Amino acid sequence: MPRYANNIAALKALIQPERVHRDVYTDPEIFRLEMRHLFANTWVYVGHASQIPNPGDYLTTDIGDQPVMASRHTDGSIHVFYNRCPHKGVKIASETCGNTGKFFRCPYHAWSFKTNGSLLAIPLKKGYDGTGLEETEAVRGLSPVGATHIYRDFIFARLAKTGVDFETFFGESLSSIDNMIDRSPEGKLVLEGAPLRYMHPCNWKMLVENQTDTCHPMVAHESSAGTAISVWEREQAKGGPKPMAVEVYAPFMAPYDFFDKMGLRVWPNGHGHTGVTTSIHADYSAVPGYFEKMVEAYGEERAREILGENRHNTIYFPNIMVKGPIQTLRVFKPIAADKTLVESYTFRLVGAPDLLFERTLMYNRLINAPTSIVGHDDLEMYERAQIGLHANGYEWVNVQRLYEPGEPEDVTAIAGGTSERQMRNQFSAWIKYMLMSMPEGNADDSKFHEAAE
Ligand SMILES: [Fe+2]
């Protein structure tokens, strides 16, 4: 018996300013509604243009539960379609990426499509003469998604045909992507190396929340990062430089005070980042020759400004995280209410010394790989939370840390780095985009939390 579909009061009751109901993490119906509404109304990351540099190149991914593909057309333009043949519904491309040549060809009946999605040919076309096929959607080719926007090579799409436009949706938050790109002396990133992928037996939102949860590293990562530090303390008596791996691990054990002082910024529509003044990425050793190249490209003042911005984790709502100073991007792909696929991508800064990319790859391996010791600390916490949330007696998850009663929602603001304001910001956006396409959705925001009592 559906309890939440089109039941706006019931949905609003799940989200209170300082706590959220467990159903948002565990209920399969909520998950289905997220796929239908939240992931259709928001701008979702599809991929990076450097993955499909040549005509005929394509990549496949999912927006929520919808299989999509992005392809590079002969004129260089990028198109995003649903990955489905209009004939019998067969998935057109099954690889994560590749080159299709001049056209896509459905493997079932050989209907073929140009790389901009339009129908190229149907075998035995005569058999459709007089059937009215030309009046159907089937001859329009591969269905495009509602809207596509490419921002400095980052491909985003919105499934819904109408809704909030790209610039309004992301606003100032794009400054984190800008900073990551500007760190290249040529102002260009190339996605390089295969993504690290692994499945998590938990709700996708737990992973997104974890990205700005600064009260867990010194606790959950004590056994991994803490051990790395103690090994280094023992070994450093022997002399020699601090290994890159220790530089990566050590800040995870920074005290609460460090994380609090680094600050947190929220933006409208659920975006936000930790690391306003400093971050765990601020004290890496200088890479020889890099600063000189940046000065050559941008002038000293601008180069210092770009490199002085050390944002920690930037959440692009709903489901990616960008780490500018280390050039990684993580995608949290919802599979089921209790299943999430995490993909962690690495970028090379074009024109920068190789050592920077080495550090990026090392960071990704040490922190985000299926074999990472740090990632598994978190994985166990998510897994336990997904199980624990089924325990009866209390039905809420607390997001109250540094909450000020009456705190404005959906605004730009700065808070202490250990605040849970970004989690609250995500839930404020969550309910907004869940309701946007429901009947009477988005009509009366003042009643957001009223029905909860
Ligand atoms: Fe963690």
GROMACS .gro file of C-alpha atoms and ligand atoms in nm:
model
  454
    1MET     CA    1   0.000   0.000   0.000
    2PRO     CA    2   0.173   0.321  -0.112
    3ARG     CA    3   0.194   0.570   0.170
    4TYR     CA    4   0.399   0.849   0.017
    5ALA     CA    5   0.314   0.882  -0.355
    6ASN     CA    6   0.155   1.225  -0.405
    7ASN     CA    7   0.106   1.245  -0.029
    8ILE     CA    8   0.275   1.578   0.021
    9ALA     CA    9   0.194   1.607   0.391
   10ALA     CA   10   0.342   1.264   0.463
   11LEU     CA   11   0.658   1.347   0.268
   12LYS     CA   12   0.702   1.682   0.439
   13ALA     CA   13   0.661   1.516   0.775
   14LEU     CA   14   0.977   1.314   0.710
   15ILE     CA   15   1.199   1.620   0.710
   16GLN     CA   16   1.224   1.837   1.018
   17PRO     CA   17   1.487   2.108   1.059
   18GLU     CA   18   1.698   1.912   1.306
   19ARG     CA   19   1.608   1.551   1.229
   20VAL     CA   20   1.491   1.329   0.944
   21HIS     CA   21   1.278   1.018   0.953
   22ARG     CA   22   1.447   0.682   0.893
   23ASP     CA   23   1.212   0.607   0.602
   24VAL     CA   24   1.414   0.841   0.381
   25TYR     CA   25   1.698   0.587   0.406
   26THR     CA   26   1.513   0.258   0.426
   27ASP     CA   27   1.175   0.274   0.253
   28PRO     CA   28   1.165   0.127  -0.103
   29GLU     CA   29   0.870   0.350  -0.190
   30ILE     CA   30   1.065   0.662  -0.097
   31PHE     CA   31   1.349   0.531  -0.312
   32ARG     CA   32   1.114   0.490  -0.610
   33LEU     CA   33   0.984   0.844  -0.558
   34GLU     CA   34   1.340   0.976  -0.545
   35MET     CA   35   1.409   0.812  -0.880
   36ARG     CA   36   1.093   0.954  -1.031
   37HIS     CA   37   1.103   1.305  -0.888
   38LEU     CA   38   1.432   1.403  -0.722
   39PHE     CA   39   1.660   1.258  -0.991
   40ALA     CA   40   1.437   1.394  -1.268
   41ASN     CA   41   1.407   1.751  -1.139
   42THR     CA   42   1.772   1.811  -1.050
   43TRP     CA   43   2.081   1.852  -1.269
   44VAL     CA   44   2.275   1.528  -1.244
   45TYR     CA   45   2.637   1.470  -1.343
   46VAL     CA   46   2.676   1.253  -1.654
   47GLY     CA   47   3.049   1.258  -1.728
   48HIS     CA   48   3.344   1.464  -1.850
   49ALA     CA   49   3.393   1.573  -2.211
   50SER     CA   50   3.751   1.440  -2.206
   51GLN     CA   51   3.606   1.087  -2.183
   52ILE     CA   52   3.456   1.128  -2.530
   53PRO     CA   53   3.704   1.348  -2.721
   54ASN     CA   54   3.642   1.215  -3.077
   55PRO     CA   55   3.334   1.187  -3.301
   56GLY     CA   56   3.160   0.856  -3.234
   57ASP     CA   57   3.291   0.836  -2.876
   58TYR     CA   58   3.027   0.761  -2.616
   59LEU     CA   59   2.988   0.687  -2.246
   60THR     CA   60   2.703   0.523  -2.061
   61THR     CA   61   2.580   0.591  -1.710
   62ASP     CA   62   2.260   0.618  -1.508
   63ILE     CA   63   2.068   0.919  -1.386
   64GLY     CA   64   1.885   0.776  -1.088
   65ASP     CA   65   1.749   0.449  -1.229
   66GLN     CA   66   1.746   0.572  -1.589
   67PRO     CA   67   2.010   0.434  -1.827
   68VAL     CA   68   2.154   0.718  -2.037
   69MET     CA   69   2.440   0.772  -2.276
   70ALA     CA   70   2.641   1.073  -2.390
   71SER     CA   71   2.781   1.078  -2.741
   72ARG     CA   72   3.013   1.302  -2.944
   73HIS     CA   73   2.859   1.387  -3.282
   74THR     CA   74   3.050   1.446  -3.605
   75ASP     CA   75   3.028   1.824  -3.554
   76GLY     CA   76   3.189   1.794  -3.209
   77SER     CA   77   2.867   1.855  -3.015
   78ILE     CA   78   2.773   1.634  -2.720
   79HIS     CA   79   2.427   1.477  -2.692
   80VAL     CA   80   2.271   1.293  -2.398
   81PHE     CA   81   1.999   1.031  -2.467
   82TYR     CA   82   1.812   0.761  -2.290
   83ASN     CA   83   2.002   0.441  -2.362
   84ARG     CA   84   1.710   0.261  -2.523
   85CYS     CA   85   1.618   0.165  -2.877
   86PRO     CA   86   1.283   0.320  -2.977
   87HIS     CA   87   1.195  -0.007  -3.150
   88LYS     CA   88   1.182  -0.281  -2.882
   89GLY     CA   89   1.345  -0.104  -2.590
   90VAL     CA   90   1.684  -0.275  -2.615
   91LYS     CA   91   1.973  -0.096  -2.448
   92ILE     CA   92   2.178   0.045  -2.734
   93ALA     CA   93   2.522   0.062  -2.570
   94SER     CA   94   2.627  -0.183  -2.302
   95GLU     CA   95   2.989  -0.082  -2.247
   96THR     CA   96   3.076   0.199  -2.005
   97CYS     CA   97   3.254   0.378  -2.291
   98GLY     CA   98   3.376   0.324  -2.644
   99ASN     CA   99   3.359   0.446  -3.002
  100THR     CA  100   3.060   0.351  -3.215
  101GLY     CA  101   3.198   0.479  -3.546
  102LYS     CA  102   2.956   0.678  -3.760
  103PHE     CA  103   2.635   0.545  -3.607
  104PHE     CA  104   2.477   0.342  -3.327
  105ARG     CA  105   2.325   0.015  -3.434
  106CYS     CA  106   2.078  -0.170  -3.216
  107PRO     CA  107   2.206  -0.527  -3.177
  108TYR     CA  108   1.854  -0.676  -3.195
  109HIS     CA  109   1.705  -0.562  -3.532
  110ALA     CA  110   1.974  -0.325  -3.661
  111TRP     CA  111   1.779  -0.003  -3.639
  112SER     CA  112   2.055   0.255  -3.663
  113PHE     CA  113   2.098   0.609  -3.534
  114LYS     CA  114   2.334   0.896  -3.604
  115THR     CA  115   2.559   1.008  -3.319
  116ASN     CA  116   2.324   1.301  -3.256
  117GLY     CA  117   2.048   1.045  -3.193
  118SER     CA  118   1.843   1.092  -3.509
  119LEU     CA  119   1.719   0.783  -3.694
  120LEU     CA  120   1.951   0.678  -3.974
  121ALA     CA  121   1.794   0.362  -4.116
  122ILE     CA  122   1.550   0.077  -4.054
  123PRO     CA  123   1.606  -0.257  -4.232
  124LEU     CA  124   1.319  -0.375  -4.458
  125LYS     CA  125   1.163  -0.032  -4.433
  126LYS     CA  126   0.906  -0.114  -4.700
  127GLY     CA  127   0.720  -0.331  -4.451
  128TYR     CA  128   0.622  -0.014  -4.266
  129ASP     CA  129   0.480   0.163  -4.572
  130GLY     CA  130   0.127   0.272  -4.501
  131THR     CA  131   0.142   0.161  -4.137
  132GLY     CA  132   0.169   0.514  -4.002
  133LEU     CA  133   0.511   0.449  -3.848
  134GLU     CA  134   0.624   0.798  -3.947
  135GLU     CA  135   0.360   0.938  -3.710
  136THR     CA  136   0.506   0.757  -3.408
  137GLU     CA  137   0.781   0.845  -3.166
  138ALA     CA  138   0.973   0.542  -3.287
  139VAL     CA  139   1.104   0.727  -3.594
  140ARG     CA  140   1.228   1.026  -3.396
  141GLY     CA  141   1.539   0.836  -3.298
  142LEU     CA  142   1.696   0.806  -2.957
  143SER     CA  143   1.505   1.011  -2.702
  144PRO     CA  144   1.706   1.300  -2.566
  145VAL     CA  145   1.694   1.372  -2.192
  146GLY     CA  146   1.500   1.681  -2.084
  147ALA     CA  147   1.797   1.918  -2.090
  148THR     CA  148   2.175   1.899  -2.124
  149HIS     CA  149   2.436   2.152  -2.012
  150ILE     CA  150   2.811   2.131  -2.050
  151TYR     CA  151   2.997   2.351  -1.804
  152ARG     CA  152   3.372   2.377  -1.875
  153ASP     CA  153   3.369   2.012  -1.998
  154PHE     CA  154   3.151   1.881  -1.712
  155ILE     CA  155   2.839   1.724  -1.865
  156PHE     CA  156   2.518   1.757  -1.665
  157ALA     CA  157   2.164   1.658  -1.759
  158ARG     CA  158   1.813   1.709  -1.627
  159LEU     CA  159   1.563   1.437  -1.715
  160ALA     CA  160   1.261   1.664  -1.676
  161LYS     CA  161   1.181   1.873  -1.982
  162THR     CA  162   1.104   2.179  -1.772
  163GLY     CA  163   1.238   2.295  -1.439
  164VAL     CA  164   1.510   2.498  -1.276
  165ASP     CA  165   1.776   2.605  -1.527
  166PHE     CA  166   2.139   2.503  -1.489
  167GLU     CA  167   2.280   2.840  -1.376
  168THR     CA  168   2.007   2.890  -1.117
  169PHE     CA  169   2.044   2.535  -0.988
  170PHE     CA  170   2.421   2.555  -0.928
  171GLY     CA  171   2.481   2.931  -0.893
  172GLU     CA  172   2.799   3.019  -0.702
  173SER     CA  173   2.872   2.655  -0.621
  174LEU     CA  174   3.034   2.625  -0.965
  175SER     CA  175   3.332   2.806  -0.811
  176SER     CA  176   3.458   2.470  -0.675
  177ILE     CA  177   3.465   2.318  -1.025
  178ASP     CA  178   3.627   2.641  -1.149
  179ASN     CA  179   3.900   2.615  -0.888
  180MET     CA  180   3.977   2.253  -0.979
  181ILE     CA  181   4.009   2.347  -1.349
  182ASP     CA  182   4.205   2.666  -1.280
  183ARG     CA  183   4.468   2.456  -1.104
  184SER     CA  184   4.576   2.346  -1.451
  185PRO     CA  185   4.822   2.597  -1.602
  186GLU     CA  186   4.628   2.549  -1.926
  187GLY     CA  187   4.286   2.570  -1.761
  188LYS     CA  188   4.204   2.216  -1.870
  189LEU     CA  189   4.136   1.881  -1.704
  190VAL     CA  190   4.157   1.536  -1.856
  191LEU     CA  191   3.982   1.249  -1.688
  192GLU     CA  192   4.248   0.979  -1.674
  193GLY     CA  193   4.269   0.632  -1.525
  194ALA     CA  194   3.976   0.398  -1.477
  195PRO     CA  195   3.731   0.488  -1.201
  196LEU     CA  196   3.749   0.292  -0.879
  197ARG     CA  197   3.411   0.132  -0.822
  198TYR     CA  198   3.254  -0.055  -0.539
  199MET     CA  199   2.915  -0.137  -0.402
  200HIS     CA  200   2.794  -0.015  -0.062
  201PRO     CA  201   2.508  -0.189   0.121
  202CYS     CA  202   2.348   0.138   0.231
  203ASN     CA  203   2.135   0.426   0.116
  204TRP     CA  204   2.303   0.670  -0.125
  205LYS     CA  205   2.235   0.971   0.100
  206MET     CA  206   2.451   0.829   0.380
  207LEU     CA  207   2.752   0.862   0.150
  208VAL     CA  208   2.663   1.214   0.046
  209GLU     CA  209   2.620   1.319   0.410
  210ASN     CA  210   2.950   1.161   0.505
  211GLN     CA  211   3.138   1.397   0.271
  212THR     CA  212   3.081   1.694   0.500
  213ASP     CA  213   3.075   1.497   0.826
  214THR     CA  214   3.385   1.629   1.001
  215CYS     CA  215   3.312   1.474   1.340
  216HIS     CA  216   3.383   1.119   1.225
  217PRO     CA  217   3.742   1.104   1.081
  218MET     CA  218   3.927   1.110   1.415
  219VAL     CA  219   3.689   0.842   1.545
  220ALA     CA  220   3.606   0.610   1.257
  221HIS     CA  221   3.950   0.636   1.094
  222GLU     CA  222   4.157   0.602   1.408
  223SER     CA  223   4.244   0.241   1.334
  224SER     CA  224   4.362   0.316   0.978
  225ALA     CA  225   4.495   0.674   0.960
  226GLY     CA  226   4.593   0.662   1.328
  227THR     CA  227   4.802   0.351   1.266
  228ALA     CA  228   4.966   0.512   0.961
  229ILE     CA  229   5.072   0.803   1.183
  230SER     CA  230   5.212   0.585   1.458
  231VAL     CA  231   5.412   0.382   1.205
  232TRP     CA  232   5.551   0.706   1.064
  233GLU     CA  233   5.640   0.835   1.410
  234ARG     CA  234   5.840   0.521   1.468
  235GLU     CA  235   6.006   0.526   1.125
  236GLN     CA  236   6.089   0.894   1.098
  237ALA     CA  237   6.377   0.855   1.345
  238LYS     CA  238   6.554   0.678   1.059
  239GLY     CA  239   6.545   1.002   0.858
  240GLY     CA  240   6.435   1.070   0.500
  241PRO     CA  241   6.143   1.267   0.363
  242LYS     CA  242   5.785   1.221   0.480
  243PRO     CA  243   5.626   0.972   0.239
  244MET     CA  244   5.340   1.098   0.023
  245ALA     CA  245   5.112   0.831   0.172
  246VAL     CA  246   5.169   0.970   0.523
  247GLU     CA  247   5.088   1.321   0.398
  248VAL     CA  248   4.760   1.187   0.266
  249TYR     CA  249   4.664   0.983   0.573
  250ALA     CA  250   4.779   1.209   0.856
  251PRO     CA  251   4.521   1.493   0.831
  252PHE     CA  252   4.241   1.239   0.884
  253MET     CA  253   4.349   1.233   1.247
  254ALA     CA  254   4.337   1.612   1.289
  255PRO     CA  255   4.147   1.715   1.605
  256TYR     CA  256   3.790   1.851   1.620
  257ASP     CA  257   3.927   2.202   1.656
  258PHE     CA  258   4.104   2.181   1.319
  259PHE     CA  259   3.788   2.070   1.140
  260ASP     CA  260   3.579   2.329   1.319
  261LYS     CA  261   3.809   2.614   1.220
  262MET     CA  262   3.822   2.511   0.855
  263GLY     CA  263   3.458   2.619   0.819
  264LEU     CA  264   3.170   2.511   0.596
  265ARG     CA  265   2.974   2.696   0.329
  266VAL     CA  266   2.623   2.616   0.207
  267TRP     CA  267   2.462   2.732  -0.115
  268PRO     CA  268   2.099   2.716  -0.230
  269ASN     CA  269   1.963   2.393  -0.384
  270GLY     CA  270   2.156   2.157  -0.159
  271HIS     CA  271   2.514   2.235  -0.261
  272GLY     CA  272   2.790   2.312  -0.013
  273HIS     CA  273   3.147   2.246   0.091
  274THR     CA  274   3.378   2.203   0.385
  275GLY     CA  275   3.713   2.382   0.401
  276VAL     CA  276   3.645   2.754   0.373
  277THR     CA  277   3.967   2.875   0.535
  278THR     CA  278   4.185   2.565   0.521
  279SER     CA  279   4.146   2.190   0.479
  280ILE     CA  280   4.312   1.852   0.505
  281HIS     CA  281   4.463   1.924   0.162
  282ALA     CA  282   4.634   2.251   0.257
  283ASP     CA  283   4.969   2.121   0.379
  284TYR     CA  284   5.087   1.886   0.107
  285SER     CA  285   5.450   1.943   0.004
  286ALA     CA  286   5.510   2.169  -0.295
  287VAL     CA  287   5.558   1.992  -0.627
  288PRO     CA  288   5.877   2.119  -0.792
  289GLY     CA  289   5.811   2.342  -1.093
  290TYR     CA  290   5.433   2.360  -1.050
  291PHE     CA  291   5.405   2.703  -0.889
  292GLU     CA  292   5.638   2.850  -1.155
  293LYS     CA  293   5.412   2.714  -1.430
  294MET     CA  294   5.105   2.859  -1.261
  295VAL     CA  295   5.274   3.201  -1.228
  296GLU     CA  296   5.369   3.186  -1.594
  297ALA     CA  297   5.009   3.111  -1.688
  298TYR     CA  298   4.815   3.338  -1.452
  299GLY     CA  299   5.058   3.586  -1.296
  300GLU     CA  300   5.174   3.555  -0.937
  301GLU     CA  301   4.875   3.712  -0.765
  302ARG     CA  302   4.614   3.502  -0.943
  303ALA     CA  303   4.825   3.186  -0.909
  304ARG     CA  304   4.844   3.238  -0.531
  305GLU     CA  305   4.471   3.301  -0.521
  306ILE     CA  306   4.391   2.977  -0.708
  307LEU     CA  307   4.626   2.763  -0.500
  308GLY     CA  308   4.526   2.935  -0.177
  309GLU     CA  309   4.171   2.804  -0.215
  310ASN     CA  310   4.191   2.463  -0.046
  311ARG     CA  311   3.833   2.347  -0.033
  312HIS     CA  312   3.789   2.004   0.116
  313ASN     CA  313   3.474   1.832  -0.018
  314THR     CA  314   3.219   2.008  -0.237
  315ILE     CA  315   2.878   1.845  -0.268
  316TYR     CA  316   2.692   1.904  -0.590
  317PHE     CA  317   2.342   1.799  -0.496
  318PRO     CA  318   2.212   1.542  -0.537
  319ASN     CA  319   2.490   1.288  -0.578
  320ILE     CA  320   2.846   1.391  -0.655
  321MET     CA  321   3.141   1.522  -0.458
  322VAL     CA  322   3.432   1.718  -0.604
  323LYS     CA  323   3.771   1.753  -0.437
  324GLY     CA  324   3.939   2.045  -0.615
  325PRO     CA  325   4.284   2.046  -0.450
  326ILE     CA  326   4.334   1.673  -0.518
  327GLN     CA  327   4.138   1.656  -0.847
  328THR     CA  328   3.898   1.374  -0.776
  329LEU     CA  329   3.525   1.337  -0.832
  330ARG     CA  330   3.304   1.079  -0.666
  331VAL     CA  331   2.961   0.972  -0.787
  332PHE     CA  332   2.716   0.807  -0.548
  333LYS     CA  333   2.482   0.608  -0.770
  334PRO     CA  334   2.157   0.491  -0.614
  335ILE     CA  335   2.078   0.127  -0.694
  336ALA     CA  336   1.818   0.050  -0.426
  337ALA     CA  337   1.713   0.197  -0.090
  338ASP     CA  338   1.994  -0.007   0.067
  339LYS     CA  339   2.242  -0.028  -0.221
  340THR     CA  340   2.475   0.235  -0.367
  341LEU     CA  341   2.747   0.212  -0.629
  342VAL     CA  342   3.035   0.450  -0.564
  343GLU     CA  343   3.260   0.557  -0.849
  344SER     CA  344   3.574   0.763  -0.784
  345TYR     CA  345   3.733   0.940  -1.081
  346THR     CA  346   4.070   1.112  -1.116
  347PHE     CA  347   4.167   1.414  -1.328
  348ARG     CA  348   4.503   1.515  -1.465
  349LEU     CA  349   4.579   1.888  -1.460
  350VAL     CA  350   4.689   1.957  -1.818
  351GLY     CA  351   5.030   2.127  -1.824
  352ALA     CA  352   5.115   2.043  -1.460
  353PRO     CA  353   5.401   1.817  -1.344
  354ASP     CA  354   5.326   1.442  -1.341
  355LEU     CA  355   5.386   1.423  -0.968
  356LEU     CA  356   5.053   1.599  -0.906
  357PHE     CA  357   4.865   1.331  -1.095
  358GLU     CA  358   5.064   1.068  -0.906
  359ARG     CA  359   4.936   1.220  -0.582
  360THR     CA  360   4.581   1.223  -0.717
  361LEU     CA  361   4.605   0.854  -0.805
  362MET     CA  362   4.763   0.771  -0.471
  363TYR     CA  363   4.492   0.958  -0.282
  364ASN     CA  364   4.220   0.777  -0.474
  365ARG     CA  365   4.381   0.438  -0.411
  366LEU     CA  366   4.446   0.502  -0.042
  367ILE     CA  367   4.110   0.657   0.040
  368ASN     CA  368   3.853   0.554  -0.223
  369ALA     CA  369   3.956   0.214  -0.360
  370PRO     CA  370   3.777  -0.113  -0.279
  371THR     CA  371   4.110  -0.205  -0.117
  372SER     CA  372   4.138   0.121   0.079
  373ILE     CA  373   4.171   0.095   0.456
  374VAL     CA  374   4.007   0.435   0.508
  375GLY     CA  375   3.707   0.371   0.284
  376HIS     CA  376   3.631   0.050   0.468
  377ASP     CA  377   3.605   0.231   0.800
  378ASP     CA  378   3.320   0.433   0.650
  379LEU     CA  379   3.169   0.134   0.471
  380GLU     CA  380   3.128  -0.048   0.801
  381MET     CA  381   2.958   0.255   0.956
  382TYR     CA  382   2.709   0.285   0.668
  383GLU     CA  383   2.637  -0.086   0.678
  384ARG     CA  384   2.574  -0.075   1.051
  385ALA     CA  385   2.356   0.236   1.014
  386GLN     CA  386   2.146   0.071   0.745
  387ILE     CA  387   2.088  -0.226   0.978
  388GLY     CA  388   2.049  -0.017   1.294
  389LEU     CA  389   1.786   0.208   1.139
  390HIS     CA  390   1.548  -0.088   1.136
  391ALA     CA  391   1.564  -0.104   1.513
  392ASN     CA  392   1.238   0.016   1.662
  393GLY     CA  393   1.211   0.247   1.960
  394TYR     CA  394   1.334   0.559   1.784
  395GLU     CA  395   1.265   0.648   1.423
  396TRP     CA  396   1.476   0.958   1.359
  397VAL     CA  397   1.826   1.050   1.245
  398ASN     CA  398   1.971   1.358   1.411
  399VAL     CA  399   2.124   1.642   1.206
  400GLN     CA  400   2.113   1.905   1.479
  401ARG     CA  401   2.479   1.991   1.536
  402LEU     CA  402   2.529   2.371   1.551
  403TYR     CA  403   2.167   2.424   1.452
  404GLU     CA  404   2.025   2.763   1.532
  405PRO     CA  405   1.648   2.769   1.569
  406GLY     CA  406   1.501   2.956   1.274
  407GLU     CA  407   1.808   2.893   1.061
  408PRO     CA  408   1.723   3.009   0.708
  409GLU     CA  409   1.702   2.738   0.443
  410ASP     CA  410   1.808   2.741   0.080
  411VAL     CA  411   2.052   3.031   0.120
  412THR     CA  412   2.425   3.099   0.098
  413ALA     CA  413   2.583   3.096   0.444
  414ILE     CA  414   2.900   3.011   0.632
  415ALA     CA  415   2.909   2.795   0.945
  416GLY     CA  416   3.160   2.625   1.171
  417GLY     CA  417   3.334   2.329   1.008
  418THR     CA  418   3.178   2.075   1.246
  419SER     CA  419   2.826   2.200   1.174
  420GLU     CA  420   2.572   1.964   1.020
  421ARG     CA  421   2.427   2.254   0.828
  422GLN     CA  422   2.517   2.106   0.489
  423MET     CA  423   2.324   1.789   0.579
  424ARG     CA  424   2.024   2.006   0.668
  425ASN     CA  425   2.079   2.198   0.345
  426GLN     CA  426   2.063   1.871   0.148
  427PHE     CA  427   1.736   1.771   0.309
  428SER     CA  428   1.585   2.111   0.247
  429ALA     CA  429   1.671   2.064  -0.123
  430TRP     CA  430   1.558   1.702  -0.108
  431ILE     CA  431   1.201   1.786  -0.013
  432LYS     CA  432   1.193   2.081  -0.255
  433TYR     CA  433   1.286   1.868  -0.557
  434MET     CA  434   1.083   1.567  -0.446
  435LEU     CA  435   0.767   1.777  -0.439
  436MET     CA  436   0.838   1.993  -0.743
  437SER     CA  437   0.670   1.761  -0.991
  438MET     CA  438   0.396   1.627  -0.765
  439PRO     CA  439   0.046   1.768  -0.793
  440GLU     CA  440   0.038   2.096  -0.601
  441GLY     CA  441   0.409   2.051  -0.544
  442ASN     CA  442   0.616   2.356  -0.458
  443ALA     CA  443   0.299   2.549  -0.377
  444ASP     CA  444   0.335   2.634  -0.013
  445ASP     CA  445   0.679   2.614   0.142
  446SER     CA  446   0.568   2.763   0.472
  447LYS     CA  447   0.404   2.434   0.565
  448PHE     CA  448   0.733   2.242   0.519
  449HIS     CA  449   0.763   2.109   0.871
  450GLU     CA  450   0.419   2.165   1.006
  451ALA     CA  451   0.274   1.822   0.945
  452ALA     CA  452   0.556   1.656   1.132
  453GLU     CA  453   0.424   1.699   1.483
  454FE      FE  454   3.528   0.882   0.657
   0.00000   0.00000   0.00000
